[in-house]
Amino acid sequence: MGEPPKNAASANRRFDTVLIANRGEIALRIQRACRELGLKAVTICSEADRQAPFGKTADSVLCIGPANAAKSYLNKDAIILAAELTGAGAIHPGYGFLSESAAFSEAVEKAGLVFIGPDASSISTMGDKISAKRAMIAAGVPCVPGPQTALPDEPATVERTAQEIGYPVIIKAAGGGGGRGMRVVSEAGALHEAIALTREEARQAFGSPALYMEKFLQHPRHIEIQVLCDVHGNAIWLGHRDCSMQRRHQKVVEEAPAPGISPDLIGPVGLACVEACRQIGYRGVGTFEFLYEDGEFYFIEMNTRLQVEHPVTEMTSGIDIVHAQINAAQGIPLELRQDDIRCSGHSFECRINAEAPESFLPSAGTITELALPEGPGVRVDTHIHAGYRVSPYYDSLIAKLIVHAPTRAEAMARMREALAGTRVEGISTNLPFLRALFEDEAFARGETDIHYLEKWLKQRRAA
């Protein structure tokens, strides 16, 4: 467990100032980690976020463009210039925006700065679903049945591939993500139309028409494995999460550990993920995402960044993942080894969004009153306050409510109490929806899969 780093120069890249290329709760989260590590934190903002709290709490803030994210939070040149002007030696991309952009990672490093995340090569390998699948198979990570190559244009070859896999199949964009660029095909007659539609969607959304095909699993759960790697060949995994409660492929509630999965079953999968990281020279934090059905794990993708749901793993493992990510970027060797990881208790995270609880349409406006829960085992990651104006320009996530308790049942009870004690006035939020979900008996028993929430919502609307 100690291979030399791919780039020896990356083994000692100390910095004293971090520019945070993001906004909202994650900007505040990274600021806190920087202060605890004795680092200065500077941040950028758009014109729409000039009065946002994440700018006021940073050591300095620089407005880099208008509200339009393409001209501010996605403007690579402006962000790198902001780092140079503020004296930052590193850039932390948070999640979303440029966090999984190989081009941005490369541009940051070429500018003589440190990208707090994996290098461009790792992002490229794992960002393309086809190359990622090849890398995982080579490392012994179990994958969804299907070829390791992009779908060809020849109709006969495509039809033969689908028959070999067995219907239903799912067509996916090779460069896709976020629930976009995918279609399920249940029978041969619908295959070519689905491919044509998905190919055009992939071209427009991701800049590449490349597609691939896999077996569509009927009732899987979404299981994640969190990894942490340094540049010295050391890598560990920090337990697992269940993120099956999804609406339109977007996660709503996450928990750790995944209920009902024994350590003996998931242990070899976690070690295979660690070995995959070593083989591709991965650095920093990352998440392997799997579908789990009938006692089998199937790799679907890797997120080469900090996850929105990282707090549930922090609560159960006791490890500050953002600290570890920043340390890895500086070339500091991991002090922990796999035998040191002892996850305990159970944790839930609810994503509180500024949206109507029934239609889920975004709800911008000013928060007039705010009450957030406190107490043992309760954590709130947020950037909002009474008087804060929720912008219509960005993601609707306004807070993450996290709880931890000795058992899953106790954690559910704690979350019910925490949700009851949360009040956001002046805008619509999904709090009523979350409160109802935590009263659901099947969810309480852990008897759900990735399709459960959509069915649950449909039944509620029909009632």
Tab-separated table of C-alpha atoms in Angstrom:
chain	number	residue	atom	x	y	z
A	1	MET	CA	0.000	0.000	0.000
A	2	GLY	CA	2.613	2.577	-0.801
A	3	GLU	CA	3.269	2.998	-4.498
A	4	PRO	CA	4.989	6.218	-5.539
A	5	PRO	CA	2.728	8.997	-6.807
A	6	LYS	CA	2.210	9.363	-10.543
A	7	ASN	CA	3.739	12.835	-10.342
A	8	ALA	CA	6.380	13.230	-7.647
A	9	ALA	CA	5.942	17.008	-7.725
A	10	SER	CA	2.381	16.554	-6.506
A	11	ALA	CA	3.572	14.971	-3.258
A	12	ASN	CA	4.367	18.340	-1.650
A	13	ARG	CA	2.105	21.144	-2.812
A	14	ARG	CA	1.469	23.220	0.280
A	15	PHE	CA	-0.675	26.361	0.142
A	16	ASP	CA	-2.005	28.812	2.703
A	17	THR	CA	-5.020	30.235	0.859
A	18	VAL	CA	-7.905	28.448	-0.857
A	19	LEU	CA	-10.267	30.033	-3.362
A	20	ILE	CA	-13.723	28.437	-3.159
A	21	ALA	CA	-15.233	28.292	-6.637
A	22	ASN	CA	-18.795	27.694	-5.498
A	23	ARG	CA	-21.669	29.179	-3.551
A	24	GLY	CA	-24.303	28.377	-0.936
A	25	GLU	CA	-23.961	25.869	1.867
A	26	ILE	CA	-20.980	24.078	0.361
A	27	ALA	CA	-19.000	27.343	0.204
A	28	LEU	CA	-19.594	27.821	3.933
A	29	ARG	CA	-18.739	24.169	4.629
A	30	ILE	CA	-15.383	24.496	2.853
A	31	GLN	CA	-14.678	27.814	4.610
A	32	ARG	CA	-15.131	26.130	7.973
A	33	ALA	CA	-12.732	23.340	7.039
A	34	CYS	CA	-10.127	25.843	5.830
A	35	ARG	CA	-10.278	27.828	9.082
A	36	GLU	CA	-9.936	24.657	11.141
A	37	LEU	CA	-6.835	23.740	9.121
A	38	GLY	CA	-5.328	27.196	9.570
A	39	LEU	CA	-5.883	28.222	5.946
A	40	LYS	CA	-7.339	31.428	4.566
A	41	ALA	CA	-10.550	31.057	2.571
A	42	VAL	CA	-11.458	33.446	-0.216
A	43	THR	CA	-14.538	33.101	-2.340
A	44	ILE	CA	-16.097	34.296	-5.536
A	45	CYS	CA	-19.660	35.385	-6.093
A	46	SER	CA	-21.964	36.461	-8.872
A	47	GLU	CA	-23.798	39.765	-8.865
A	48	ALA	CA	-26.878	37.894	-7.624
A	49	ASP	CA	-24.920	36.666	-4.583
A	50	ARG	CA	-23.254	39.945	-3.559
A	51	GLN	CA	-25.079	39.978	-0.214
A	52	ALA	CA	-24.927	36.224	0.396
A	53	PRO	CA	-23.511	35.096	3.757
A	54	PHE	CA	-20.842	32.859	2.261
A	55	GLY	CA	-19.132	35.993	0.940
A	56	LYS	CA	-19.365	37.868	4.226
A	57	THR	CA	-17.705	35.092	6.232
A	58	ALA	CA	-14.760	34.560	3.875
A	59	ASP	CA	-11.392	36.264	4.348
A	60	SER	CA	-12.109	38.062	1.083
A	61	VAL	CA	-14.649	37.880	-1.725
A	62	LEU	CA	-14.479	38.827	-5.383
A	63	CYS	CA	-17.475	39.309	-7.662
A	64	ILE	CA	-16.582	37.747	-10.998
A	65	GLY	CA	-19.678	38.157	-13.156
A	66	PRO	CA	-23.444	38.401	-13.570
A	67	ALA	CA	-26.092	36.057	-12.191
A	68	ASN	CA	-25.899	33.799	-15.223
A	69	ALA	CA	-23.748	30.882	-14.021
A	70	ALA	CA	-22.110	30.520	-17.436
A	71	LYS	CA	-20.629	33.989	-16.954
A	72	SER	CA	-19.668	33.574	-13.301
A	73	TYR	CA	-19.496	30.209	-11.502
A	74	LEU	CA	-18.741	28.385	-14.768
A	75	ASN	CA	-16.286	30.975	-16.101
A	76	LYS	CA	-12.956	29.128	-15.865
A	77	ASP	CA	-10.750	32.068	-16.843
A	78	ALA	CA	-12.446	34.465	-14.414
A	79	ILE	CA	-12.105	31.994	-11.539
A	80	ILE	CA	-8.400	31.379	-12.158
A	81	LEU	CA	-7.815	35.141	-12.461
A	82	ALA	CA	-9.674	35.634	-9.153
A	83	ALA	CA	-7.351	33.100	-7.503
A	84	GLU	CA	-4.298	34.912	-8.796
A	85	LEU	CA	-5.610	38.333	-7.735
A	86	THR	CA	-6.435	37.144	-4.196
A	87	GLY	CA	-3.189	35.244	-3.712
A	88	ALA	CA	-4.842	31.824	-3.486
A	89	GLY	CA	-2.602	28.841	-4.048
A	90	ALA	CA	-5.442	26.360	-4.556
A	91	ILE	CA	-8.994	26.200	-5.872
A	92	HIS	CA	-11.728	24.080	-4.292
A	93	PRO	CA	-14.616	23.503	-6.734
A	94	GLY	CA	-17.132	22.117	-4.202
A	95	TYR	CA	-19.799	20.089	-6.004
A	96	GLY	CA	-21.692	20.881	-9.178
A	97	PHE	CA	-20.496	23.689	-11.469
A	98	LEU	CA	-16.871	22.882	-12.470
A	99	SER	CA	-16.163	20.187	-9.884
A	100	GLU	CA	-15.978	17.353	-12.440
A	101	SER	CA	-14.491	19.314	-15.333
A	102	ALA	CA	-11.233	17.756	-16.522
A	103	ALA	CA	-10.549	20.907	-18.556
A	104	PHE	CA	-10.875	23.088	-15.453
A	105	SER	CA	-8.647	20.808	-13.370
A	106	GLU	CA	-6.020	20.942	-16.085
A	107	ALA	CA	-6.298	24.733	-16.484
A	108	VAL	CA	-5.902	25.248	-12.725
A	109	GLU	CA	-2.750	23.123	-12.629
A	110	LYS	CA	-1.321	24.806	-15.743
A	111	ALA	CA	-1.783	28.162	-13.992
A	112	GLY	CA	0.512	26.921	-11.227
A	113	LEU	CA	-2.338	26.412	-8.758
A	114	VAL	CA	-3.534	23.306	-6.947
A	115	PHE	CA	-6.873	21.798	-7.907
A	116	ILE	CA	-8.470	20.328	-4.786
A	117	GLY	CA	-9.701	17.190	-6.456
A	118	PRO	CA	-8.369	14.504	-8.786
A	119	ASP	CA	-6.183	15.292	-11.763
A	120	ALA	CA	-7.606	15.778	-15.247
A	121	SER	CA	-6.696	12.242	-16.316
A	122	SER	CA	-8.705	10.620	-13.517
A	123	ILE	CA	-11.674	12.913	-14.113
A	124	SER	CA	-11.625	12.093	-17.837
A	125	THR	CA	-11.342	8.350	-17.260
A	126	MET	CA	-14.167	8.202	-14.735
A	127	GLY	CA	-16.299	10.919	-16.348
A	128	ASP	CA	-16.758	8.866	-19.498
A	129	LYS	CA	-18.989	5.969	-18.542
A	130	ILE	CA	-17.452	3.614	-21.096
A	131	SER	CA	-13.823	4.154	-20.064
A	132	ALA	CA	-14.902	4.072	-16.415
A	133	LYS	CA	-16.517	0.688	-16.910
A	134	ARG	CA	-13.367	-0.673	-18.546
A	135	ALA	CA	-11.254	0.595	-15.646
A	136	MET	CA	-13.589	-0.943	-13.087
A	137	ILE	CA	-13.669	-4.332	-14.791
A	138	ALA	CA	-9.859	-4.303	-14.887
A	139	ALA	CA	-9.803	-3.632	-11.134
A	140	GLY	CA	-12.313	-6.364	-10.333
A	141	VAL	CA	-15.235	-4.052	-9.535
A	142	PRO	CA	-18.580	-5.700	-10.459
A	143	CYS	CA	-20.407	-3.912	-13.296
A	144	VAL	CA	-23.883	-3.925	-14.864
A	145	PRO	CA	-24.084	-6.489	-17.715
A	146	GLY	CA	-23.385	-4.846	-21.072
A	147	PRO	CA	-20.513	-4.205	-23.512
A	148	GLN	CA	-17.489	-2.050	-22.663
A	149	THR	CA	-17.761	-0.111	-25.921
A	150	ALA	CA	-19.924	2.668	-27.321
A	151	LEU	CA	-22.965	1.699	-29.339
A	152	PRO	CA	-22.164	1.510	-33.059
A	153	ASP	CA	-24.352	3.018	-35.772
A	154	GLU	CA	-25.198	-0.320	-37.444
A	155	PRO	CA	-28.813	-1.222	-36.496
A	156	ALA	CA	-28.202	-4.969	-36.756
A	157	THR	CA	-25.284	-4.854	-34.328
A	158	VAL	CA	-27.284	-2.768	-31.863
A	159	GLU	CA	-30.225	-5.178	-32.058
A	160	ARG	CA	-27.934	-8.151	-31.484
A	161	THR	CA	-26.342	-6.458	-28.461
A	162	ALA	CA	-29.744	-5.815	-26.899
A	163	GLN	CA	-30.795	-9.417	-27.463
A	164	GLU	CA	-27.594	-10.706	-25.858
A	165	ILE	CA	-28.097	-8.500	-22.787
A	166	GLY	CA	-31.809	-9.284	-22.572
A	167	TYR	CA	-34.698	-6.817	-22.342
A	168	PRO	CA	-35.323	-4.463	-20.649
A	169	VAL	CA	-32.161	-2.507	-21.427
A	170	ILE	CA	-31.201	1.076	-20.663
A	171	ILE	CA	-29.556	3.441	-23.151
A	172	LYS	CA	-27.202	5.984	-21.541
A	173	ALA	CA	-25.080	8.908	-22.674
A	174	ALA	CA	-21.391	8.079	-22.209
A	175	GLY	CA	-20.732	11.575	-20.875
A	176	GLY	CA	-24.017	11.911	-19.013
A	177	GLY	CA	-24.971	12.510	-15.432
A	178	GLY	CA	-27.580	14.045	-13.172
A	179	GLY	CA	-30.289	11.716	-14.420
A	180	ARG	CA	-30.170	13.069	-17.981
A	181	GLY	CA	-29.367	11.227	-21.186
A	182	MET	CA	-30.946	7.852	-20.472
A	183	ARG	CA	-33.924	5.829	-21.659
A	184	VAL	CA	-35.313	2.426	-20.731
A	185	VAL	CA	-36.289	0.137	-23.603
A	186	SER	CA	-38.615	-2.746	-22.800
A	187	GLU	CA	-38.939	-4.324	-26.245
A	188	ALA	CA	-37.115	-4.523	-29.558
A	189	GLY	CA	-39.661	-2.393	-31.425
A	190	ALA	CA	-38.814	0.681	-29.357
A	191	LEU	CA	-35.038	0.329	-29.512
A	192	HIS	CA	-34.016	2.501	-32.456
A	193	GLU	CA	-36.280	5.419	-31.620
A	194	ALA	CA	-34.934	5.457	-28.051
A	195	ILE	CA	-31.359	5.447	-29.354
A	196	ALA	CA	-32.044	8.324	-31.760
A	197	LEU	CA	-33.685	10.450	-29.070
A	198	THR	CA	-31.006	9.738	-26.462
A	199	ARG	CA	-28.180	10.358	-28.928
A	200	GLU	CA	-29.509	13.805	-29.791
A	201	GLU	CA	-30.121	14.611	-26.128
A	202	ALA	CA	-26.548	13.537	-25.330
A	203	ARG	CA	-25.187	15.685	-28.149
A	204	GLN	CA	-27.004	18.781	-26.883
A	205	ALA	CA	-26.494	18.257	-23.152
A	206	PHE	CA	-22.985	16.809	-22.994
A	207	GLY	CA	-21.374	17.687	-26.307
A	208	SER	CA	-20.952	14.047	-27.320
A	209	PRO	CA	-23.422	11.676	-29.019
A	210	ALA	CA	-21.669	8.572	-27.682
A	211	LEU	CA	-24.047	6.078	-26.044
A	212	TYR	CA	-23.769	2.739	-24.331
A	213	MET	CA	-26.225	0.004	-23.379
A	214	GLU	CA	-26.688	-1.971	-20.170
A	215	LYS	CA	-29.142	-4.334	-18.556
A	216	PHE	CA	-31.965	-2.423	-16.845
A	217	LEU	CA	-32.400	-3.722	-13.317
A	218	GLN	CA	-36.018	-3.842	-12.168
A	219	HIS	CA	-35.857	-3.184	-8.416
A	220	PRO	CA	-32.355	-2.077	-7.442
A	221	ARG	CA	-31.208	0.112	-4.587
A	222	HIS	CA	-28.660	2.896	-5.075
A	223	ILE	CA	-25.618	2.190	-2.902
A	224	GLU	CA	-22.526	4.382	-2.659
A	225	ILE	CA	-19.016	3.712	-1.376
A	226	GLN	CA	-16.952	6.704	-0.231
A	227	VAL	CA	-13.219	6.565	-0.908
A	228	LEU	CA	-10.295	8.717	0.200
A	229	CYS	CA	-6.881	8.606	-1.482
A	230	ASP	CA	-3.546	10.411	-1.208
A	231	VAL	CA	-0.813	10.804	-3.848
A	232	HIS	CA	1.409	8.197	-2.215
A	233	GLY	CA	-0.656	5.160	-3.221
A	234	ASN	CA	-2.657	4.984	-0.002
A	235	ALA	CA	-6.422	4.561	-0.291
A	236	ILE	CA	-9.267	3.664	2.070
A	237	TRP	CA	-13.047	3.417	1.924
A	238	LEU	CA	-15.234	4.965	4.601
A	239	GLY	CA	-18.327	2.792	4.634
A	240	HIS	CA	-21.432	2.920	2.479
A	241	ARG	CA	-24.579	4.954	1.920
A	242	ASP	CA	-28.067	4.252	0.588
A	243	CYS	CA	-29.342	6.937	-1.778
A	244	SER	CA	-32.346	5.094	-3.168
A	245	MET	CA	-34.905	7.759	-2.260
A	246	GLN	CA	-34.860	9.595	-5.568
A	247	ARG	CA	-37.265	11.674	-7.607
A	248	ARG	CA	-36.474	11.896	-11.329
A	249	HIS	CA	-33.010	10.481	-10.604
A	250	GLN	CA	-32.350	13.290	-8.093
A	251	LYS	CA	-31.555	12.262	-4.520
A	252	VAL	CA	-33.888	13.495	-1.777
A	253	VAL	CA	-32.849	11.549	1.343
A	254	GLU	CA	-29.580	9.728	1.988
A	255	GLU	CA	-28.520	7.464	4.841
A	256	ALA	CA	-25.488	5.626	6.161
A	257	PRO	CA	-24.997	2.780	6.427
A	258	ALA	CA	-27.229	1.178	3.793
A	259	PRO	CA	-29.732	-0.931	5.766
A	260	GLY	CA	-29.681	-4.693	5.514
A	261	ILE	CA	-26.282	-5.097	3.827
A	262	SER	CA	-23.788	-7.129	5.830
A	263	PRO	CA	-20.131	-6.105	6.159
A	264	ASP	CA	-19.090	-9.461	4.712
A	265	LEU	CA	-21.064	-8.760	1.542
A	266	ILE	CA	-19.928	-5.190	0.895
A	267	GLY	CA	-16.389	-5.510	2.240
A	268	PRO	CA	-14.875	-7.046	-0.914
A	269	VAL	CA	-16.623	-4.407	-3.048
A	270	GLY	CA	-15.123	-1.614	-0.970
A	271	LEU	CA	-11.656	-3.120	-1.294
A	272	ALA	CA	-12.130	-3.451	-5.070
A	273	CYS	CA	-12.993	0.265	-5.232
A	274	VAL	CA	-9.815	1.076	-3.328
A	275	GLU	CA	-7.786	-1.055	-5.738
A	276	ALA	CA	-9.396	0.728	-8.698
A	277	CYS	CA	-8.300	4.065	-7.232
A	278	ARG	CA	-4.730	2.841	-6.924
A	279	GLN	CA	-4.710	1.593	-10.504
A	280	ILE	CA	-5.794	4.934	-11.990
A	281	GLY	CA	-3.677	7.016	-9.582
A	282	TYR	CA	-6.690	8.705	-8.037
A	283	ARG	CA	-6.211	11.446	-5.427
A	284	GLY	CA	-8.653	13.074	-3.031
A	285	VAL	CA	-12.216	12.001	-2.298
A	286	GLY	CA	-14.596	10.197	-4.605
A	287	THR	CA	-17.721	8.092	-4.605
A	288	PHE	CA	-18.413	4.819	-6.383
A	289	GLU	CA	-22.096	4.410	-7.198
A	290	PHE	CA	-23.689	0.982	-7.503
A	291	LEU	CA	-27.037	-0.585	-8.175
A	292	TYR	CA	-27.726	-3.392	-5.702
A	293	GLU	CA	-30.228	-6.138	-6.425
A	294	ASP	CA	-30.645	-9.714	-5.183
A	295	GLY	CA	-27.398	-9.624	-3.218
A	296	GLU	CA	-25.302	-8.379	-6.157
A	297	PHE	CA	-23.549	-5.038	-6.704
A	298	TYR	CA	-23.269	-3.421	-10.129
A	299	PHE	CA	-21.034	-0.381	-10.707
A	300	ILE	CA	-22.734	2.469	-12.596
A	301	GLU	CA	-20.433	5.487	-12.216
A	302	MET	CA	-17.909	7.328	-10.068
A	303	ASN	CA	-18.348	10.889	-8.845
A	304	THR	CA	-14.889	12.444	-8.828
A	305	ARG	CA	-15.734	15.124	-6.279
A	306	LEU	CA	-17.207	15.867	-2.887
A	307	GLN	CA	-20.794	14.613	-2.663
A	308	VAL	CA	-23.784	16.576	-1.398
A	309	GLU	CA	-24.447	13.675	0.967
A	310	HIS	CA	-20.927	13.462	2.438
A	311	PRO	CA	-22.185	14.485	5.945
A	312	VAL	CA	-23.849	11.114	6.632
A	313	THR	CA	-20.495	9.402	6.142
A	314	GLU	CA	-18.795	12.004	8.341
A	315	MET	CA	-21.343	11.332	11.087
A	316	THR	CA	-20.894	7.556	11.007
A	317	SER	CA	-17.131	7.408	10.385
A	318	GLY	CA	-16.083	10.373	12.525
A	319	ILE	CA	-13.814	11.569	9.695
A	320	ASP	CA	-13.950	15.125	8.338
A	321	ILE	CA	-14.026	14.412	4.614
A	322	VAL	CA	-13.363	18.013	3.549
A	323	HIS	CA	-10.296	18.175	5.816
A	324	ALA	CA	-9.060	14.955	4.244
A	325	GLN	CA	-9.710	16.251	0.741
A	326	ILE	CA	-7.703	19.441	1.336
A	327	ASN	CA	-4.861	17.518	2.968
A	328	ALA	CA	-4.690	15.096	0.043
A	329	ALA	CA	-4.422	18.011	-2.382
A	330	GLN	CA	-1.395	19.269	-0.439
A	331	GLY	CA	0.352	15.928	-0.748
A	332	ILE	CA	-0.028	15.064	2.932
A	333	PRO	CA	0.029	11.262	3.397
A	334	LEU	CA	-3.027	9.551	4.814
A	335	GLU	CA	-2.490	8.719	8.481
A	336	LEU	CA	-5.453	6.339	8.553
A	337	ARG	CA	-5.383	2.773	7.284
A	338	GLN	CA	-8.344	0.569	6.490
A	339	ASP	CA	-8.205	-1.196	9.846
A	340	ASP	CA	-8.605	2.199	11.547
A	341	ILE	CA	-12.056	2.808	10.024
A	342	ARG	CA	-14.819	2.045	12.517
A	343	CYS	CA	-18.228	3.280	11.414
A	344	SER	CA	-20.886	3.436	14.120
A	345	GLY	CA	-24.526	4.376	14.479
A	346	HIS	CA	-26.869	5.529	11.749
A	347	SER	CA	-27.246	8.857	9.952
A	348	PHE	CA	-29.860	10.443	7.675
A	349	GLU	CA	-29.664	13.547	5.515
A	350	CYS	CA	-32.678	15.420	4.145
A	351	ARG	CA	-32.208	17.901	1.334
A	352	ILE	CA	-34.368	20.936	2.054
A	353	ASN	CA	-35.224	22.622	-1.222
A	354	ALA	CA	-36.930	25.906	-2.069
A	355	GLU	CA	-39.741	24.331	-4.048
A	356	ALA	CA	-43.448	23.649	-3.826
A	357	PRO	CA	-44.019	20.394	-1.883
A	358	GLU	CA	-46.562	19.014	-4.361
A	359	SER	CA	-45.470	20.282	-7.797
A	360	PHE	CA	-41.757	20.596	-6.900
A	361	LEU	CA	-41.567	23.832	-8.894
A	362	PRO	CA	-38.774	26.166	-7.681
A	363	SER	CA	-39.771	28.859	-5.198
A	364	ALA	CA	-37.649	32.017	-5.188
A	365	GLY	CA	-38.217	34.879	-2.742
A	366	THR	CA	-37.249	36.242	0.656
A	367	ILE	CA	-37.171	34.093	3.784
A	368	THR	CA	-39.134	36.020	6.402
A	369	GLU	CA	-38.722	33.653	9.356
A	370	LEU	CA	-36.346	30.783	10.001
A	371	ALA	CA	-36.160	28.214	12.792
A	372	LEU	CA	-33.569	25.436	12.652
A	373	PRO	CA	-33.350	22.439	15.015
A	374	GLU	CA	-30.549	21.898	17.505
A	375	GLY	CA	-29.526	19.240	19.980
A	376	PRO	CA	-27.408	16.092	20.257
A	377	GLY	CA	-26.935	14.290	16.961
A	378	VAL	CA	-28.439	17.123	14.884
A	379	ARG	CA	-26.492	19.063	12.244
A	380	VAL	CA	-27.669	21.680	9.742
A	381	ASP	CA	-25.495	22.696	6.786
A	382	THR	CA	-26.965	25.870	5.297
A	383	HIS	CA	-26.269	29.392	4.094
A	384	ILE	CA	-29.727	30.864	4.634
A	385	HIS	CA	-31.024	33.224	7.334
A	386	ALA	CA	-34.115	35.306	7.969
A	387	GLY	CA	-34.059	38.025	5.327
A	388	TYR	CA	-32.078	35.919	2.838
A	389	ARG	CA	-33.352	36.117	-0.726
A	390	VAL	CA	-33.457	32.772	-2.506
A	391	SER	CA	-32.284	33.361	-6.059
A	392	PRO	CA	-34.128	31.935	-9.072
A	393	TYR	CA	-30.819	31.473	-10.910
A	394	TYR	CA	-29.357	28.471	-9.091
A	395	ASP	CA	-30.119	25.068	-7.607
A	396	SER	CA	-33.056	25.013	-5.179
A	397	LEU	CA	-31.076	23.379	-2.327
A	398	ILE	CA	-31.132	25.740	0.668
A	399	ALA	CA	-30.179	23.455	3.562
A	400	LYS	CA	-29.176	19.941	4.523
A	401	LEU	CA	-30.607	18.527	7.728
A	402	ILE	CA	-28.498	15.692	9.130
A	403	VAL	CA	-29.053	13.500	12.181
A	404	HIS	CA	-27.094	10.701	13.845
A	405	ALA	CA	-28.153	8.150	16.453
A	406	PRO	CA	-27.070	4.696	17.684
A	407	THR	CA	-29.648	2.807	15.556
A	408	ARG	CA	-31.613	3.392	12.362
A	409	ALA	CA	-34.911	3.510	14.234
A	410	GLU	CA	-33.540	6.101	16.656
A	411	ALA	CA	-32.112	8.124	13.777
A	412	MET	CA	-35.509	8.120	12.035
A	413	ALA	CA	-37.183	9.313	15.231
A	414	ARG	CA	-34.571	12.031	15.621
A	415	MET	CA	-35.113	13.154	12.014
A	416	ARG	CA	-38.884	13.310	12.526
A	417	GLU	CA	-38.337	15.562	15.530
A	418	ALA	CA	-35.790	17.690	13.663
A	419	LEU	CA	-38.105	18.131	10.678
A	420	ALA	CA	-40.936	19.120	13.010
A	421	GLY	CA	-38.669	21.776	14.514
A	422	THR	CA	-37.644	23.260	11.163
A	423	ARG	CA	-39.592	26.256	9.889
A	424	VAL	CA	-38.895	28.315	6.756
A	425	GLU	CA	-41.402	31.093	6.082
A	426	GLY	CA	-41.751	33.414	3.100
A	427	ILE	CA	-41.099	30.780	0.432
A	428	SER	CA	-42.362	27.296	-0.312
A	429	THR	CA	-40.169	24.338	0.664
A	430	ASN	CA	-40.330	20.554	0.460
A	431	LEU	CA	-40.545	20.225	4.264
A	432	PRO	CA	-44.156	18.904	4.240
A	433	PHE	CA	-43.103	16.247	1.724
A	434	LEU	CA	-40.090	15.207	3.844
A	435	ARG	CA	-42.175	15.022	7.021
A	436	ALA	CA	-44.702	12.758	5.296
A	437	LEU	CA	-41.946	10.545	3.878
A	438	PHE	CA	-40.476	9.895	7.331
A	439	GLU	CA	-43.885	8.630	8.464
A	440	ASP	CA	-43.996	6.052	5.668
A	441	GLU	CA	-43.967	2.485	6.992
A	442	ALA	CA	-42.123	0.854	4.067
A	443	PHE	CA	-39.364	3.465	4.267
A	444	ALA	CA	-39.139	2.901	8.019
A	445	ARG	CA	-38.649	-0.826	7.402
A	446	GLY	CA	-35.997	-0.194	4.709
A	447	GLU	CA	-38.151	-1.871	2.055
A	448	THR	CA	-37.510	0.563	-0.794
A	449	ASP	CA	-35.664	0.776	-4.108
A	450	ILE	CA	-34.833	3.565	-6.551
A	451	HIS	CA	-38.348	3.485	-8.016
A	452	TYR	CA	-40.186	3.557	-4.684
A	453	LEU	CA	-40.402	7.313	-4.199
A	454	GLU	CA	-41.931	7.964	-7.623
A	455	LYS	CA	-44.592	5.319	-6.944
A	456	TRP	CA	-45.222	6.752	-3.461
A	457	LEU	CA	-45.738	10.239	-4.888
A	458	LYS	CA	-48.073	8.913	-7.570
A	459	GLN	CA	-50.195	7.152	-4.953
A	460	ARG	CA	-50.353	10.311	-2.825
A	461	ARG	CA	-51.556	12.378	-5.779
A	462	ALA	CA	-54.234	9.810	-6.593
A	463	ALA	CA	-55.497	9.641	-2.997
